[in-house]
mmCIF file of C-alpha atoms and ligand atoms in Angstrom:
data_model
loop_
_atom_site.group_PDB
_atom_site.id
_atom_site.type_symbol
_atom_site.label_atom_id
_atom_site.label_comp_id
_atom_site.label_asym_id
_atom_site.label_seq_id
_atom_site.Cartn_x
_atom_site.Cartn_y
_atom_site.Cartn_z
ATOM 1 C CA MET A 7 19.636 -9.254 14.968
ATOM 2 C CA SER A 8 23.254 -9.738 14.788
ATOM 3 C CA VAL A 9 26.105 -9.643 12.342
ATOM 4 C CA LEU A 10 27.211 -13.874 11.250
ATOM 5 C CA GLU A 11 30.259 -14.603 10.089
ATOM 6 C CA ILE A 12 31.066 -14.694 6.580
ATOM 7 C CA LEU A 13 32.450 -17.877 5.509
ATOM 8 C CA LYS A 14 35.556 -17.236 2.886
ATOM 9 C CA TRP A 15 36.135 -19.846 0.101
ATOM 10 C CA PRO A 16 37.303 -22.494 0.040
ATOM 11 C CA ASP A 17 35.023 -23.151 2.697
ATOM 12 C CA PRO A 18 32.855 -26.484 1.905
ATOM 13 C CA ARG A 19 29.648 -24.970 2.340
ATOM 14 C CA LEU A 20 30.421 -22.530 -0.570
ATOM 15 C CA SER A 21 30.626 -25.634 -2.808
ATOM 16 C CA THR A 22 27.080 -27.378 -1.606
ATOM 17 C CA PRO A 23 23.999 -27.286 -4.016
ATOM 18 C CA CYS A 24 21.474 -25.926 -1.512
ATOM 19 C CA ILE A 25 18.288 -27.369 0.000
ATOM 20 C CA PRO A 26 14.846 -25.738 -0.509
ATOM 21 C CA VAL A 27 13.724 -23.754 2.356
ATOM 22 C CA GLY A 28 10.237 -24.612 2.127
ATOM 23 C CA GLY A 29 7.563 -23.197 4.815
ATOM 24 C CA ILE A 30 8.500 -19.755 6.311
ATOM 25 C CA ASP A 31 8.743 -19.671 9.939
ATOM 26 C CA GLU A 32 10.102 -17.470 12.607
ATOM 27 C CA GLU A 33 13.624 -19.211 12.219
ATOM 28 C CA VAL A 34 13.664 -17.952 8.677
ATOM 29 C CA ARG A 35 12.652 -14.287 9.344
ATOM 30 C CA ARG A 36 15.749 -14.524 11.868
ATOM 31 C CA LEU A 37 18.357 -15.754 9.108
ATOM 32 C CA ALA A 38 17.021 -13.103 7.087
ATOM 33 C CA ALA A 39 17.133 -10.373 9.199
ATOM 34 C CA ASP A 40 20.758 -11.058 10.090
ATOM 35 C CA MET A 41 21.606 -11.799 6.856
ATOM 36 C CA LEU A 42 20.510 -8.314 5.277
ATOM 37 C CA GLU A 43 22.292 -6.493 8.528
ATOM 38 C CA THR A 44 25.582 -8.907 7.671
ATOM 39 C CA MET A 45 25.743 -7.707 4.173
ATOM 40 C CA TYR A 46 24.718 -3.966 5.224
ATOM 41 C CA ALA A 47 27.911 -4.191 8.075
ATOM 42 C CA ALA A 48 30.188 -5.769 5.161
ATOM 43 C CA PRO A 49 29.238 -3.733 3.344
ATOM 44 C CA GLY A 50 27.758 -5.689 0.112
ATOM 45 C CA ARG A 51 24.713 -5.624 -2.216
ATOM 46 C CA GLY A 52 24.056 -9.111 -2.119
ATOM 47 C CA LEU A 53 24.356 -12.121 0.465
ATOM 48 C CA ALA A 54 23.585 -16.035 -0.083
ATOM 49 C CA ALA A 55 22.831 -18.117 3.290
ATOM 50 C CA PRO A 56 25.690 -20.516 2.364
ATOM 51 C CA GLN A 57 27.665 -17.635 2.688
ATOM 52 C CA VAL A 58 26.463 -17.646 6.389
ATOM 53 C CA GLY A 59 26.673 -21.446 6.557
ATOM 54 C CA VAL A 60 23.023 -22.235 6.124
ATOM 55 C CA THR A 61 23.066 -24.639 2.651
ATOM 56 C CA LYS A 62 19.478 -23.144 2.039
ATOM 57 C CA ARG A 63 18.125 -21.628 -0.869
ATOM 58 C CA LEU A 64 17.592 -18.055 0.120
ATOM 59 C CA PHE A 65 19.441 -14.904 -0.886
ATOM 60 C CA VAL A 66 19.539 -11.086 0.399
ATOM 61 C CA MET A 67 20.271 -8.364 -1.620
ATOM 62 C CA ASP A 68 19.686 -4.224 -1.868
ATOM 63 C CA VAL A 69 21.261 -2.881 -5.550
ATOM 64 C CA ALA A 70 20.148 0.649 -3.904
ATOM 65 C CA TRP A 71 21.232 0.974 -0.725
ATOM 66 C CA LYS A 72 24.939 2.390 -1.738
ATOM 67 C CA ASP A 73 23.441 5.167 -3.758
ATOM 68 C CA GLY A 74 20.273 5.953 -1.663
ATOM 69 C CA ALA A 75 17.549 4.521 0.320
ATOM 70 C CA PRO A 76 17.546 1.103 1.187
ATOM 71 C CA GLU A 77 15.478 -1.381 -1.252
ATOM 72 C CA PRO A 78 16.271 -4.834 0.907
ATOM 73 C CA VAL A 79 14.604 -7.441 -1.336
ATOM 74 C CA VAL A 80 14.618 -11.172 0.355
ATOM 75 C CA MET A 81 14.182 -14.119 -2.033
ATOM 76 C CA VAL A 82 13.371 -17.585 -0.525
ATOM 77 C CA ASP A 83 13.322 -20.514 -2.790
ATOM 78 C CA PRO A 84 14.073 -18.436 -6.081
ATOM 79 C CA ALA A 85 14.058 -19.895 -9.421
ATOM 80 C CA ILE A 86 15.321 -17.966 -12.752
ATOM 81 C CA THR A 87 12.933 -18.692 -15.241
ATOM 82 C CA TRP A 88 14.091 -16.700 -18.269
ATOM 83 C CA ARG A 89 17.348 -15.457 -19.683
ATOM 84 C CA SER A 90 17.993 -12.996 -22.528
ATOM 85 C CA ASP A 91 19.992 -13.881 -24.985
ATOM 86 C CA GLU A 92 21.955 -11.283 -25.064
ATOM 87 C CA ILE A 93 25.259 -11.541 -22.364
ATOM 88 C CA ALA A 94 27.421 -8.885 -20.929
ATOM 89 C CA THR A 95 30.764 -9.001 -19.344
ATOM 90 C CA GLY A 96 31.486 -7.646 -16.138
ATOM 91 C CA ILE A 97 33.355 -7.736 -12.980
ATOM 92 C CA GLU A 98 32.237 -9.081 -9.839
ATOM 93 C CA GLY A 99 33.305 -9.000 -5.827
ATOM 94 C CA CYS A 100 32.128 -11.825 -3.828
ATOM 95 C CA LEU A 101 31.917 -11.304 0.155
ATOM 96 C CA SER A 102 33.714 -14.823 0.290
ATOM 97 C CA MET A 103 36.303 -13.829 -1.798
ATOM 98 C CA PRO A 104 37.617 -10.856 -0.356
ATOM 99 C CA GLY A 105 40.235 -8.721 -2.718
ATOM 100 C CA ILE A 106 39.079 -10.856 -5.960
ATOM 101 C CA ALA A 107 37.599 -9.221 -8.551
ATOM 102 C CA ALA A 108 36.392 -11.747 -11.804
ATOM 103 C CA GLU A 109 35.064 -10.966 -15.273
ATOM 104 C CA VAL A 110 32.023 -13.141 -15.375
ATOM 105 C CA ALA A 111 29.951 -13.204 -18.196
ATOM 106 C CA ARG A 112 25.918 -12.684 -17.533
ATOM 107 C CA ASN A 113 22.505 -12.804 -19.100
ATOM 108 C CA THR A 114 21.711 -8.742 -19.206
ATOM 109 C CA GLU A 115 18.111 -9.412 -18.714
ATOM 110 C CA ILE A 116 16.705 -12.084 -16.481
ATOM 111 C CA GLU A 117 12.668 -13.386 -14.905
ATOM 112 C CA ALA A 118 13.006 -14.463 -11.544
ATOM 113 C CA THR A 119 10.505 -16.351 -9.434
ATOM 114 C CA TRP A 120 10.499 -16.447 -5.508
ATOM 115 C CA ARG A 121 8.591 -16.361 -2.368
ATOM 116 C CA GLY A 122 9.035 -13.092 -0.196
ATOM 117 C CA LEU A 123 9.345 -13.569 3.797
ATOM 118 C CA ASP A 124 5.335 -12.998 3.766
ATOM 119 C CA ASP A 125 4.963 -16.237 1.453
ATOM 120 C CA ARG A 126 3.741 -14.681 -1.287
ATOM 121 C CA PRO A 127 5.279 -15.959 -4.603
ATOM 122 C CA GLN A 128 6.330 -13.069 -6.772
ATOM 123 C CA ARG A 129 7.730 -12.831 -10.542
ATOM 124 C CA HIS A 130 9.520 -10.087 -11.661
ATOM 125 C CA ARG A 131 11.977 -8.946 -14.690
ATOM 126 C CA PHE A 132 15.251 -7.677 -13.725
ATOM 127 C CA ASP A 133 18.037 -5.917 -15.794
ATOM 128 C CA GLY A 134 21.445 -4.116 -15.136
ATOM 129 C CA PHE A 135 22.654 -4.432 -11.712
ATOM 130 C CA ALA A 136 20.215 -6.471 -9.867
ATOM 131 C CA ALA A 137 20.148 -9.092 -12.749
ATOM 132 C CA ILE A 138 23.320 -9.478 -12.554
ATOM 133 C CA CYS A 139 23.645 -9.752 -8.444
ATOM 134 C CA ILE A 140 20.545 -12.377 -8.896
ATOM 135 C CA GLN A 141 22.651 -14.845 -11.074
ATOM 136 C CA HIS A 142 25.524 -14.243 -9.060
ATOM 137 C CA GLU A 143 23.695 -14.958 -5.827
ATOM 138 C CA TYR A 144 21.599 -17.823 -7.544
ATOM 139 C CA ASP A 145 25.161 -19.266 -8.231
ATOM 140 C CA HIS A 146 25.593 -19.564 -4.524
ATOM 141 C CA LEU A 147 22.353 -21.485 -3.848
ATOM 142 C CA GLU A 148 23.730 -23.890 -6.648
ATOM 143 C CA GLY A 149 27.439 -24.201 -5.209
ATOM 144 C CA LEU A 150 28.856 -21.962 -7.353
ATOM 145 C CA VAL A 151 31.336 -19.004 -6.809
ATOM 146 C CA THR A 152 32.761 -16.672 -9.570
ATOM 147 C CA PHE A 153 35.776 -18.651 -9.742
ATOM 148 C CA ASP A 154 33.539 -21.390 -11.575
ATOM 149 C CA ARG A 155 32.646 -19.162 -13.999
ATOM 150 C CA VAL A 156 35.876 -18.249 -15.748
ATOM 151 C CA SER A 157 38.200 -20.117 -17.788
ATOM 152 C CA PRO A 158 40.596 -22.540 -16.578
ATOM 153 C CA GLU A 159 43.309 -20.103 -17.367
ATOM 154 C CA GLU A 160 41.748 -17.311 -15.511
ATOM 155 C CA ARG A 161 40.746 -19.301 -12.495
ATOM 156 C CA GLN A 162 44.417 -20.541 -12.274
ATOM 157 C CA ARG A 163 45.443 -16.663 -12.133
ATOM 158 C CA LEU A 164 42.926 -15.932 -9.712
ATOM 159 C CA GLU A 165 43.364 -18.261 -7.129
ATOM 160 C CA ALA A 166 46.829 -17.530 -7.053
ATOM 161 C CA ALA A 167 45.836 -13.895 -6.726
ATOM 162 C CA TYR A 168 43.628 -15.099 -3.634
ATOM 163 C CA SER A 169 45.888 -17.063 -1.991
ATOM 164 C CA ALA A 170 48.197 -13.978 -2.318
ATOM 165 C CA VAL A 171 45.153 -12.043 -0.413
ATOM 166 C CA LEU A 172 44.770 -14.740 2.561
ATOM 167 C CA ALA A 173 48.711 -15.149 2.770
HETATM 168 ZN ZN1 ZN B 280 29.034 -14.039 -3.844
#
């Protein structure tokens, strides 16, 4: 396994809608393992394939490891199949936009389907931080980042702050 380079916004690959992974082969398994290692090293709790330059519909997450035992999850070709009416706003960081904390509105509960590395279809409901994390990572697969989820005024403010971080 190896730690991969995490692309920084505005790399165009972060704004590219991703294509389905399809069949799960050794290359996909290696990519997922490298992405988990990269996420833990960052350190972060979620990482999507386009953030390491692979514009395919796959992300990894672990919402537990910062507070206890690791619970790595790999979602291949995920879909969000249901969203709660209830919305909550929270602060989100992103490994591709270091130093930026954006206030983003998300559904508080979702249902997602995906395939694991064993190719078996999964379906599960999520709430709390996991629901937020999945919506954030799923956005990456659609070519969206937190900047795309805030008002134009807030985006302008965040982009100015980000330029200062990069300078
Ligand atoms: Zn992100």
